[in-house]
Coordinates of N, CA and C and ligand atoms in Angstrom, one line a residue:
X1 N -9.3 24.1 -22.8 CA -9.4 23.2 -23.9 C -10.3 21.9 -23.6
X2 N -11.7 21.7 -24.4 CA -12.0 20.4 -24.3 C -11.7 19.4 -25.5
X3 N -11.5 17.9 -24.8 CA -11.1 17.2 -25.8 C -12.6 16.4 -26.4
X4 N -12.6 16.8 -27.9 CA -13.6 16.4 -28.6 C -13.9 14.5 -29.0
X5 N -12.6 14.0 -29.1 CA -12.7 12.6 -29.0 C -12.5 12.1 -27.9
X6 N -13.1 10.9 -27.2 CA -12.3 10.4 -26.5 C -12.3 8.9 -26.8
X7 N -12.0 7.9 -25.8 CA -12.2 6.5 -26.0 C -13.4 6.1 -25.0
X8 N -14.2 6.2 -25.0 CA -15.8 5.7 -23.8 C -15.6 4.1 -23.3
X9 N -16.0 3.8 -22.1 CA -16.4 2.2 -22.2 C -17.0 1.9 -21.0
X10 N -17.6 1.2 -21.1 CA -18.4 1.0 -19.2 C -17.3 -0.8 -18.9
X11 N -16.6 -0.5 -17.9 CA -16.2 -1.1 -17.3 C -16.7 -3.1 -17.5
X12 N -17.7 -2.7 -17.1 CA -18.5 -3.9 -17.3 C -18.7 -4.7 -18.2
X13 N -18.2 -3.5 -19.7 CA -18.6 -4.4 -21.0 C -17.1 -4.4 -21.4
X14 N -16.4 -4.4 -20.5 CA -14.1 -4.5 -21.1 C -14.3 -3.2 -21.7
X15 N -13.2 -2.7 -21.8 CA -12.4 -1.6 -22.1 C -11.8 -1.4 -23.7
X16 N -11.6 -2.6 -24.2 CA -11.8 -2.9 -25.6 C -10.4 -2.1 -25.8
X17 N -9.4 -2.2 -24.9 CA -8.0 -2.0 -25.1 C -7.0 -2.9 -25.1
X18 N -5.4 -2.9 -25.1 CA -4.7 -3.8 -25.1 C -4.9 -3.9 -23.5
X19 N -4.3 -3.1 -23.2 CA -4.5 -3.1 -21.3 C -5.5 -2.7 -20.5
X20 N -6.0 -3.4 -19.7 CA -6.6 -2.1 -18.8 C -6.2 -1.2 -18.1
X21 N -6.4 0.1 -18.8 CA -5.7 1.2 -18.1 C -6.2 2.2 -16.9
X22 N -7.2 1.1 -16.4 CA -7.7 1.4 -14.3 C -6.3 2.3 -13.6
X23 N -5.9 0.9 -13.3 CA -4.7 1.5 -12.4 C -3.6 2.1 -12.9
X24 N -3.6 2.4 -14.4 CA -2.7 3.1 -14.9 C -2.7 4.5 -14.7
X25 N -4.3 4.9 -14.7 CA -4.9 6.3 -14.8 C -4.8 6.8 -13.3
X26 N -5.3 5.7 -12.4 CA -5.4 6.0 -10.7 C -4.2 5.8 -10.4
X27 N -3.0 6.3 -10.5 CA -1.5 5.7 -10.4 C -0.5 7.7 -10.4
X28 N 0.5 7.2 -10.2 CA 1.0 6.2 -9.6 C 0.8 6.2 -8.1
X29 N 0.3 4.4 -7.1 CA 0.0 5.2 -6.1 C 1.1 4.4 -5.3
X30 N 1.0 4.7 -4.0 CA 2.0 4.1 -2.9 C 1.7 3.1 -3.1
X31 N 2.7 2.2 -1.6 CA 2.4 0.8 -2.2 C 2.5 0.7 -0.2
X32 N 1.4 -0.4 -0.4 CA 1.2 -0.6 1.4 C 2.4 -2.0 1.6
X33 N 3.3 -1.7 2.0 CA 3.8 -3.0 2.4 C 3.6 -3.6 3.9
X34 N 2.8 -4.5 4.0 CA 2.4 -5.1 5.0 C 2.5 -6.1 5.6
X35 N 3.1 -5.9 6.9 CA 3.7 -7.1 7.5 C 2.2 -7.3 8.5
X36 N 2.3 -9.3 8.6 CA 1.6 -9.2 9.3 C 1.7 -10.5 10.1
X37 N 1.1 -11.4 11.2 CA 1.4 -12.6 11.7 C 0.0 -13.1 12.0
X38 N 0.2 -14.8 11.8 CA -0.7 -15.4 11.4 C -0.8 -15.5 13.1
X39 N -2.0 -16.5 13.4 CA -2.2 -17.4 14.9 C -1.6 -17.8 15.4
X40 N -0.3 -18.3 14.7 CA 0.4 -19.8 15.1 C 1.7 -19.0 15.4
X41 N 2.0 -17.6 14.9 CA 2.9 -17.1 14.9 C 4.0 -16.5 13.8
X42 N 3.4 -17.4 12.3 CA 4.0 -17.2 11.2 C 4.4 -15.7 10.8
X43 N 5.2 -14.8 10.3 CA 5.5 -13.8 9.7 C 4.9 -14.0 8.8
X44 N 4.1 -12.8 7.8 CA 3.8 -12.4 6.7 C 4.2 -11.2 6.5
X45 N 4.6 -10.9 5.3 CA 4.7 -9.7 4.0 C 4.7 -9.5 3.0
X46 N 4.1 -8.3 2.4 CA 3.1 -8.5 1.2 C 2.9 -7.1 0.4
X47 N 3.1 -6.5 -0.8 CA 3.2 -5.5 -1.3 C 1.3 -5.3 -1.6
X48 N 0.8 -4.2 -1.2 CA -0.7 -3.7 -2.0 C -0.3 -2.4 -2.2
X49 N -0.5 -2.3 -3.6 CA -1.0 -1.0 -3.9 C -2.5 -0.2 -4.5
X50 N -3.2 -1.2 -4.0 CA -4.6 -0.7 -3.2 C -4.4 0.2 -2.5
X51 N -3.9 1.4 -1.7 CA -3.4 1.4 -0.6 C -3.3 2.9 -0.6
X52 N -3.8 3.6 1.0 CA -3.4 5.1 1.0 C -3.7 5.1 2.1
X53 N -3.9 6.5 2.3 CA -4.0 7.1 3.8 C -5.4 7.7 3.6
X54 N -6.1 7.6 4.6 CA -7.7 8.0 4.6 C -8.0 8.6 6.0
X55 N -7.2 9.3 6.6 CA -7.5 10.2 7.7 C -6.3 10.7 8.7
X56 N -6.4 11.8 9.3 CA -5.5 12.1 10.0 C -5.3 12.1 11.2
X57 N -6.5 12.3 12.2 CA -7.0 12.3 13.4 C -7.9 11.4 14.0
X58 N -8.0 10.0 14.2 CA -6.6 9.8 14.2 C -5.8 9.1 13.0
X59 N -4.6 8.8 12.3 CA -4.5 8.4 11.0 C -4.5 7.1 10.9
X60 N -5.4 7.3 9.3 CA -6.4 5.5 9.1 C -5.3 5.6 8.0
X61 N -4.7 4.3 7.6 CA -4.3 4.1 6.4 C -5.2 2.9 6.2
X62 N -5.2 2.6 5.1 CA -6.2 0.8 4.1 C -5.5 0.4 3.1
X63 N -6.0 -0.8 3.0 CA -5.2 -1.5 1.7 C -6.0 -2.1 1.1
X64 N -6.4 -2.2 -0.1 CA -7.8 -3.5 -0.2 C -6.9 -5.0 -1.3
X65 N -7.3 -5.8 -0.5 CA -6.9 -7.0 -0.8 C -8.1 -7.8 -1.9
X66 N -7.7 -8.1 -2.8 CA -8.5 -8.5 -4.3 C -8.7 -10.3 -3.7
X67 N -9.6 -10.4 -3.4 CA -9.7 -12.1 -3.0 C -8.9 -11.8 -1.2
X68 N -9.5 -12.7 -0.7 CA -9.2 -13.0 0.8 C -8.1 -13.5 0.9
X69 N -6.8 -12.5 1.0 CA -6.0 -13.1 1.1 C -4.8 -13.2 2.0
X70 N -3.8 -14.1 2.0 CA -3.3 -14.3 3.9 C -3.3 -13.0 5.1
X71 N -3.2 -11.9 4.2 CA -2.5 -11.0 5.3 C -4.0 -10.4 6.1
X72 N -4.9 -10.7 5.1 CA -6.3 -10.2 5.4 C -6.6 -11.4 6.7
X73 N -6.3 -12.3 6.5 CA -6.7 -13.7 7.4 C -5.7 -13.4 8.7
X74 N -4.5 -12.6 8.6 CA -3.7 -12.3 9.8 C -4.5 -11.7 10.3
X75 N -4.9 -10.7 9.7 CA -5.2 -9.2 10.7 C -6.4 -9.9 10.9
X76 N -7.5 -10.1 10.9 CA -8.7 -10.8 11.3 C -8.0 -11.2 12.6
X77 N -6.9 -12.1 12.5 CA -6.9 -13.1 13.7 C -6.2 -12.0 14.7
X78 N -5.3 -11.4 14.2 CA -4.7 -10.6 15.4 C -4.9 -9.3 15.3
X79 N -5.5 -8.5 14.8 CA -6.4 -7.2 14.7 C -4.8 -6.3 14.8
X80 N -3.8 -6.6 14.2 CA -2.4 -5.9 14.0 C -1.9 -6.1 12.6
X81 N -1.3 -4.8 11.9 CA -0.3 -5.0 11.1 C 0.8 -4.0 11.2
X82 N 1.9 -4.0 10.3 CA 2.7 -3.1 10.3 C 2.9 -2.9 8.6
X83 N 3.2 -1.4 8.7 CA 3.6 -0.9 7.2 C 4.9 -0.3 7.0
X84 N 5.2 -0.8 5.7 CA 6.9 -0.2 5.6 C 6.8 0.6 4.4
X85 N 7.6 1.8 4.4 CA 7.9 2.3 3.3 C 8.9 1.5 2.4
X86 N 8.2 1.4 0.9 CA 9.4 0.7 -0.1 C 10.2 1.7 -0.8
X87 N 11.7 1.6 -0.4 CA 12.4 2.9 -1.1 C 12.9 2.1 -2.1
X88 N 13.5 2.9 -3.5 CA 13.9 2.7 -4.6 C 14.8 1.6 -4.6
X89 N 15.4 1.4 -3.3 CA 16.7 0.4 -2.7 C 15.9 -0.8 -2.2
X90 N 14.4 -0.4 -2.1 CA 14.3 -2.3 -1.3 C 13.1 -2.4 -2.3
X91 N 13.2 -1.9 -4.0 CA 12.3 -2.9 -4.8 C 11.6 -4.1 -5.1
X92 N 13.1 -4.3 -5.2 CA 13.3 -5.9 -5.7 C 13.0 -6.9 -4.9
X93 N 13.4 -6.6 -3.4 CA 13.2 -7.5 -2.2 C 11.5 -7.1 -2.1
X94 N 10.8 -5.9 -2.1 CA 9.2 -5.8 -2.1 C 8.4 -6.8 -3.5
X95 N 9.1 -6.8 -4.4 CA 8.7 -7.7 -5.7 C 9.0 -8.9 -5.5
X96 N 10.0 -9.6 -4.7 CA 9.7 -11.0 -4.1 C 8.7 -11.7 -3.0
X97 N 8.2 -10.1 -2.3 CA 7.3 -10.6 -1.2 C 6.1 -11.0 -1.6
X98 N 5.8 -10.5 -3.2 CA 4.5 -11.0 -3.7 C 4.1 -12.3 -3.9
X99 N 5.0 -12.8 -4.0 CA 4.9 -14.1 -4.1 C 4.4 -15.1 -3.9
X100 N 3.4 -16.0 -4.5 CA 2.1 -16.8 -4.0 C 2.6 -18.2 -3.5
X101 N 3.3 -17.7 -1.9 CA 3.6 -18.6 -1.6 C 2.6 -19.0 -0.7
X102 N 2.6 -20.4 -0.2 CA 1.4 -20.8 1.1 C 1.7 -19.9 2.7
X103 N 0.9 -20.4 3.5 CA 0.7 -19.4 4.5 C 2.1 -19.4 5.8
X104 N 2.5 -20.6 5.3 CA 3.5 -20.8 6.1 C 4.7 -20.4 5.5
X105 N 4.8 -20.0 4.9 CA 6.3 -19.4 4.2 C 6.2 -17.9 4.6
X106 N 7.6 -17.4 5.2 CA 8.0 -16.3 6.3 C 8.5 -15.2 4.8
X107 N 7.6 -14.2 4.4 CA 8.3 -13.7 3.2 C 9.6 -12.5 3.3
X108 N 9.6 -12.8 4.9 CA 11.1 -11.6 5.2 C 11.9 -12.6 4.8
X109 N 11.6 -13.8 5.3 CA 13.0 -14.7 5.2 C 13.4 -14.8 3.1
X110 N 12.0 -14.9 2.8 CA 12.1 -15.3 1.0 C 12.7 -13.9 0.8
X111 N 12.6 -13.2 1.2 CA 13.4 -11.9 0.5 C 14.6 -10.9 1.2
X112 N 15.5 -11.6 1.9 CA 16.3 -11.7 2.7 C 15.7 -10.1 3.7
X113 N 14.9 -10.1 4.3 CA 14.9 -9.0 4.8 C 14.8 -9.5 6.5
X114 N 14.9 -8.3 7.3 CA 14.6 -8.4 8.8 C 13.9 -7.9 9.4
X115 N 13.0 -8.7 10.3 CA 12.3 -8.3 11.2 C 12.7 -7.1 11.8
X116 N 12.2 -6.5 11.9 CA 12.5 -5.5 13.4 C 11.1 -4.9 14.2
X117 N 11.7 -5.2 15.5 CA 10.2 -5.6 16.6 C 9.9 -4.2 16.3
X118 N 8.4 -4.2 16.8 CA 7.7 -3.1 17.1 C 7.4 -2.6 18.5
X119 N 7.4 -1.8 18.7 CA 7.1 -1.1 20.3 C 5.1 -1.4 20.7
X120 N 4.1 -1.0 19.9 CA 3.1 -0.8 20.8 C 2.6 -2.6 20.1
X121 N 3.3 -3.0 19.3 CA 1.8 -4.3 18.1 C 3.2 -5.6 18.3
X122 N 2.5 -6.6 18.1 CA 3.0 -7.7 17.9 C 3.9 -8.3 16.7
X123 N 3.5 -7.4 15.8 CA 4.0 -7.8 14.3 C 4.9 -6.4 13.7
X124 N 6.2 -7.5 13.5 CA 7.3 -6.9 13.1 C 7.3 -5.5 12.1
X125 N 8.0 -4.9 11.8 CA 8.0 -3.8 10.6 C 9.6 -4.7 9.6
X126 N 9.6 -3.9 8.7 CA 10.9 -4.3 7.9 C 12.3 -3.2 8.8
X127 N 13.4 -3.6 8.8 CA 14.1 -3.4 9.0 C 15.0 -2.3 8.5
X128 N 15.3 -3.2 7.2 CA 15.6 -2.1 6.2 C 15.2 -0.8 5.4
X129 N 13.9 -0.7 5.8 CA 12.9 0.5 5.2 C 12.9 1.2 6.1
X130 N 13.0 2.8 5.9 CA 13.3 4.1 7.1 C 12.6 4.4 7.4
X131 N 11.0 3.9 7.0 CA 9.6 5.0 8.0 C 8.7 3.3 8.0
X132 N 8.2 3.4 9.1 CA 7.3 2.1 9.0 C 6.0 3.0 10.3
X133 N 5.1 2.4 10.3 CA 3.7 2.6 11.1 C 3.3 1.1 11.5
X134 N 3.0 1.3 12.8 CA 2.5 0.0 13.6 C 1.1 0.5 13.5
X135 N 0.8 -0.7 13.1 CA -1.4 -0.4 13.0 C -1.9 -1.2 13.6
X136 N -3.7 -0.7 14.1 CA -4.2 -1.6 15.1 C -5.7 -1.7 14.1
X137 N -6.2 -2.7 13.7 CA -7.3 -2.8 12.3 C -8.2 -2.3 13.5
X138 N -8.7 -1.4 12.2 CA -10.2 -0.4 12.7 C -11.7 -1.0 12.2
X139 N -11.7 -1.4 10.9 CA -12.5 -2.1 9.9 C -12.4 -3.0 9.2
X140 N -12.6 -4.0 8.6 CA -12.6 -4.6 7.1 C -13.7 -4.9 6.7
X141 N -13.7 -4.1 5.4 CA -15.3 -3.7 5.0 C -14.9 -5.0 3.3
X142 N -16.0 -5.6 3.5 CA -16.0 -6.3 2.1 C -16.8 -5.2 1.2
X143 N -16.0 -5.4 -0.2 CA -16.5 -4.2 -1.0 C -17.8 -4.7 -1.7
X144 N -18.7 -4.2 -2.6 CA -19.9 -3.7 -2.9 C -19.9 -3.5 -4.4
X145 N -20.3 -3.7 -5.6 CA -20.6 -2.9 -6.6 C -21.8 -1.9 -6.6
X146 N -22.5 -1.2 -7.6 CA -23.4 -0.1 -7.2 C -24.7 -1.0 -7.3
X147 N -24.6 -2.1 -7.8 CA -26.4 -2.9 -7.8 C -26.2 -3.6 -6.2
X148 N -25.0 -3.4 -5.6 CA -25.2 -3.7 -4.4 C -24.8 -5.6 -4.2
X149 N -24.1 -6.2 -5.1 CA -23.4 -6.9 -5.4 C -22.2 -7.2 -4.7
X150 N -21.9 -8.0 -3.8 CA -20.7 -8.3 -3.0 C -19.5 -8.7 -4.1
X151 N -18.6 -8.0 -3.8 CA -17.2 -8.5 -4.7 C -16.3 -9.7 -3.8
X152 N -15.2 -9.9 -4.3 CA -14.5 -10.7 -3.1 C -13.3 -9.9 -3.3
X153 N -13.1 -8.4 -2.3 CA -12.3 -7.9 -2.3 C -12.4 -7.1 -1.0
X154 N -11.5 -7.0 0.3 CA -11.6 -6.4 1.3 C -10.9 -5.6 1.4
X155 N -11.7 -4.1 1.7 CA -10.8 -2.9 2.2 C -10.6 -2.9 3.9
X156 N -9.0 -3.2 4.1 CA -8.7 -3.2 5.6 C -8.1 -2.0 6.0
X157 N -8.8 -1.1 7.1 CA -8.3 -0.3 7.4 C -7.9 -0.4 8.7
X158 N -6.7 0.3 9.1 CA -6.1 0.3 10.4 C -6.0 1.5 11.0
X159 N -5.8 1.8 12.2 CA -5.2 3.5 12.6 C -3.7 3.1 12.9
X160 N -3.1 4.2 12.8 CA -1.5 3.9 13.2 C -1.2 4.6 14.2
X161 N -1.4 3.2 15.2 CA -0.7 4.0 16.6 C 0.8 4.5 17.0
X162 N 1.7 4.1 16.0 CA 2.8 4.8 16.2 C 3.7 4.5 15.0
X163 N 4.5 5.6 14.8 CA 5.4 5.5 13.4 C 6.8 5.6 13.5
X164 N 7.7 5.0 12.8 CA 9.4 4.9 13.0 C 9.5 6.1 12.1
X165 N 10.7 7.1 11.7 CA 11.5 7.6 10.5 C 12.4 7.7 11.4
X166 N 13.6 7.2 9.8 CA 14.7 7.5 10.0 C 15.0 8.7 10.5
X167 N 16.0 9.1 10.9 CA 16.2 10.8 11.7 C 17.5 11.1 10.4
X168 N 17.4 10.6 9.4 CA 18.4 10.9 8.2 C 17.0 11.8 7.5
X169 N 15.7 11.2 7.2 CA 15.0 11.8 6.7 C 14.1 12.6 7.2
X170 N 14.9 13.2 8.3 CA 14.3 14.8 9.1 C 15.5 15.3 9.1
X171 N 14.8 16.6 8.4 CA 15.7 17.7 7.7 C 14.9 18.8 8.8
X172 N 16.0 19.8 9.5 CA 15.0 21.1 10.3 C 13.8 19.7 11.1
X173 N 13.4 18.7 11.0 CA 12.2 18.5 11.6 C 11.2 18.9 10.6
X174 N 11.4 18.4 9.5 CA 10.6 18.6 8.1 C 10.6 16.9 7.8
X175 N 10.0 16.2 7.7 CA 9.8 15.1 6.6 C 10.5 15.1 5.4
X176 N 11.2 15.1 4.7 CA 12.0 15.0 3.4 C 11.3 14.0 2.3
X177 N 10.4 13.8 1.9 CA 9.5 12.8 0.9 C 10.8 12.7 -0.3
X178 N 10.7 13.5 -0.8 CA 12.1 13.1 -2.0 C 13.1 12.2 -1.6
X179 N 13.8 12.6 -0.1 CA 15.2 12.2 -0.1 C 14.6 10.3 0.6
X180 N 13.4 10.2 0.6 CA 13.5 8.9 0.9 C 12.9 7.7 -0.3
X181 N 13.2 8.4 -1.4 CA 12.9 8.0 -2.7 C 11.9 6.8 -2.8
X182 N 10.5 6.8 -2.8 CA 9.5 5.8 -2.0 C 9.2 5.2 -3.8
X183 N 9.3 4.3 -3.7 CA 8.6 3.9 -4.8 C 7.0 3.4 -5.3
X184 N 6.8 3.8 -6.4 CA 5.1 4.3 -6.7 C 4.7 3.1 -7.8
X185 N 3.1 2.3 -7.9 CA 2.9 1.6 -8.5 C 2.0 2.3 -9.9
X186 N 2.8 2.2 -11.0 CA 2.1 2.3 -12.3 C 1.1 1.3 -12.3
X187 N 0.7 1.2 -14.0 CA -0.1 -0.4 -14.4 C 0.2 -0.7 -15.2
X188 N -0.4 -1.4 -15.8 CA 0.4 -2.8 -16.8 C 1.4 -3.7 -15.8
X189 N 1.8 -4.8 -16.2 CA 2.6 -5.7 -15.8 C 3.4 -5.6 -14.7
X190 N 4.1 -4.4 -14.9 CA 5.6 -3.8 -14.8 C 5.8 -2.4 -14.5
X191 N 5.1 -1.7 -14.2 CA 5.5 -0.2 -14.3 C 5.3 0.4 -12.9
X192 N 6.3 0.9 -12.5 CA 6.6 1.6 -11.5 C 7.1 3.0 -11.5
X193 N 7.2 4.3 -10.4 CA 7.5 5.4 -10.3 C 8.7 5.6 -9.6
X194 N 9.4 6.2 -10.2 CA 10.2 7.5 -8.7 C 9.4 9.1 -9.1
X195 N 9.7 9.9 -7.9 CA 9.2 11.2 -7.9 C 9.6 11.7 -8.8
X196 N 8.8 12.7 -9.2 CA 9.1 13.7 -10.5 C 9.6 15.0 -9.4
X197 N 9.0 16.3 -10.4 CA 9.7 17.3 -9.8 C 8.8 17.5 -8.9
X198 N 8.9 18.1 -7.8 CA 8.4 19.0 -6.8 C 7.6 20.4 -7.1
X199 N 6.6 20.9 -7.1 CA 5.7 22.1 -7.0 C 5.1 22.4 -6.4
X200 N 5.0 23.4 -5.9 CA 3.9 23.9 -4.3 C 3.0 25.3 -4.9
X201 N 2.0 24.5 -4.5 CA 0.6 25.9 -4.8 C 0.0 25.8 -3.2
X202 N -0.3 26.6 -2.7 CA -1.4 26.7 -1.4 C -2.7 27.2 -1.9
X203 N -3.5 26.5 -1.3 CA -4.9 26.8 -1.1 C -5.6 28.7 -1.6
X204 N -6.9 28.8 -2.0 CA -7.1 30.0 -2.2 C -7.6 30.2 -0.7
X205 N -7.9 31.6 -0.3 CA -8.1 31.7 1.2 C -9.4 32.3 0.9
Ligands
FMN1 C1 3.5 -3.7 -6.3 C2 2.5 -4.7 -6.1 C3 1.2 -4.3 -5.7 C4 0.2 -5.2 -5.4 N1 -1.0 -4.7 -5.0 C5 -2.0 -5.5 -4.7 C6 -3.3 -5.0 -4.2 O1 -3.5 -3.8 -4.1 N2 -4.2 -5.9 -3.8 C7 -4.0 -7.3 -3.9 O2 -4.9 -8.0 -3.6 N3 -2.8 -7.8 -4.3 C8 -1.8 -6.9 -4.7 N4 -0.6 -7.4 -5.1 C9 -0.4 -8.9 -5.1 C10 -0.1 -9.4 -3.7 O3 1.1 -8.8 -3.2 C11 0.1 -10.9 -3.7 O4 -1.1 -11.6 -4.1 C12 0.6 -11.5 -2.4 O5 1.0 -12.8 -2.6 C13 -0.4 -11.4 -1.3 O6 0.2 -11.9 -0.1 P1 -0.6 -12.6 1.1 O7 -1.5 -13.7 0.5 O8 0.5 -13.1 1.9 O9 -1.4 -11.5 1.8 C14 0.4 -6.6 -5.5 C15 1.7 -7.0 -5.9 C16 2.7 -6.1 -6.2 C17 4.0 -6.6 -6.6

């Protein structure tokens, strides 16, 4: 079936909708929670859902930060971050980390959460969250439009040199993605995911 209407618009000239439905369409995607520490020592944490995985061997995750912002100024200084998974249980405490506080405000503390040290990196993971990855920044590439126009938006990519899971969410030594109910960023204001059903197709050979 092709669809004979649609709604057209080039970016550039607005979307001529109530919302812009960018990240609504590219959705729902993870959400990078990223801890990170400044020069001085300060804790940072910070929800992007810019954010995915971009390689396996060795594994790159990125997050791209819209304007230069603190956690992007961490990792510059200390070339470390740490990522936590946000389960359906630490929402609300990931929705307080957004928070436009100054650089010196510790956002584990604003959102009652805990440190917990990392083994290979300097900067903590969350506590509470059952899979976290210690990263060591590989790049930060300031983004580009296609006339070749610098934006002020940095894609920071890290490799993850080592990863926590809970051993509640190894099943047989399977990863269980469902049973750690990760939560996914919609668009508009407010909209977020839990998983839907489950379906498996393999590749044609
Ligand atoms: C679910 C969620 C996803 C977000 N995704 C992004 C993102 O992809 N890029 C971005 O620049 N800001 C994003 N934000 C806003 C940042 O979290 C916010 O600006 C935060 O204060 C940045 O913290 P920092 O300055 O300590 O790094 C998001 C916020 C929420 C709640």
């Amino acid at each position: 079936m092709a669809y004979d209407v649609t709604h057209f618009y080039e970016p550039r000239h607005g979307h001529g909708l109530p919302h812009d439905p960018f990240n609504a369409i590219v959705g729902p995607r993870p959400i990078g929670w990223i801890s990170s520490r400044d020069a001085a020592g300060v804790l940072n944490l910070a929800p992007y859902s810019f954010f995915n995985a971009f390689n396996y061997t060795p594994p790159i995750v990125g997050f791209a930060s819209i304007g230069h912002k603190d956690t992007v100024s961490n990792i510059e200084a200390t070339g470390e971050f740490a990522w936590s998974l946000v389960t359906r249980e630490l929402a609300e405490a990931m929705n307080q980390t957004c928070a436009a506080v100054p650089p010196e405000v510790d956002e584990f503390a604003l959102a009652g959460l805990t440190p917990a040290p990392s083994r290979l990196i300097g900067v903590p993971r969350v506590a509470e969250s059952p899979v976290s990855f210690e990263c060591r920044v590989t790049q930060i590439l300031r983004l580009q439009s296609a006339a070749g126009v610098e934006v002020d938006t940095w894609l920071t990519l890290g490799e993850v040199v080592a990863v926590h899971i809970a051993n509640a969410l190894l099943k047989d030594g399977i990863y269980d993605t469902a049973a750690a109910r990760p939560v996914l960023r919609g668009g508009g204001p407010a909209d977020y995911f839990e998983l839907g059903e489950r379906f498996r197709m393999f590749r044609p050979r």
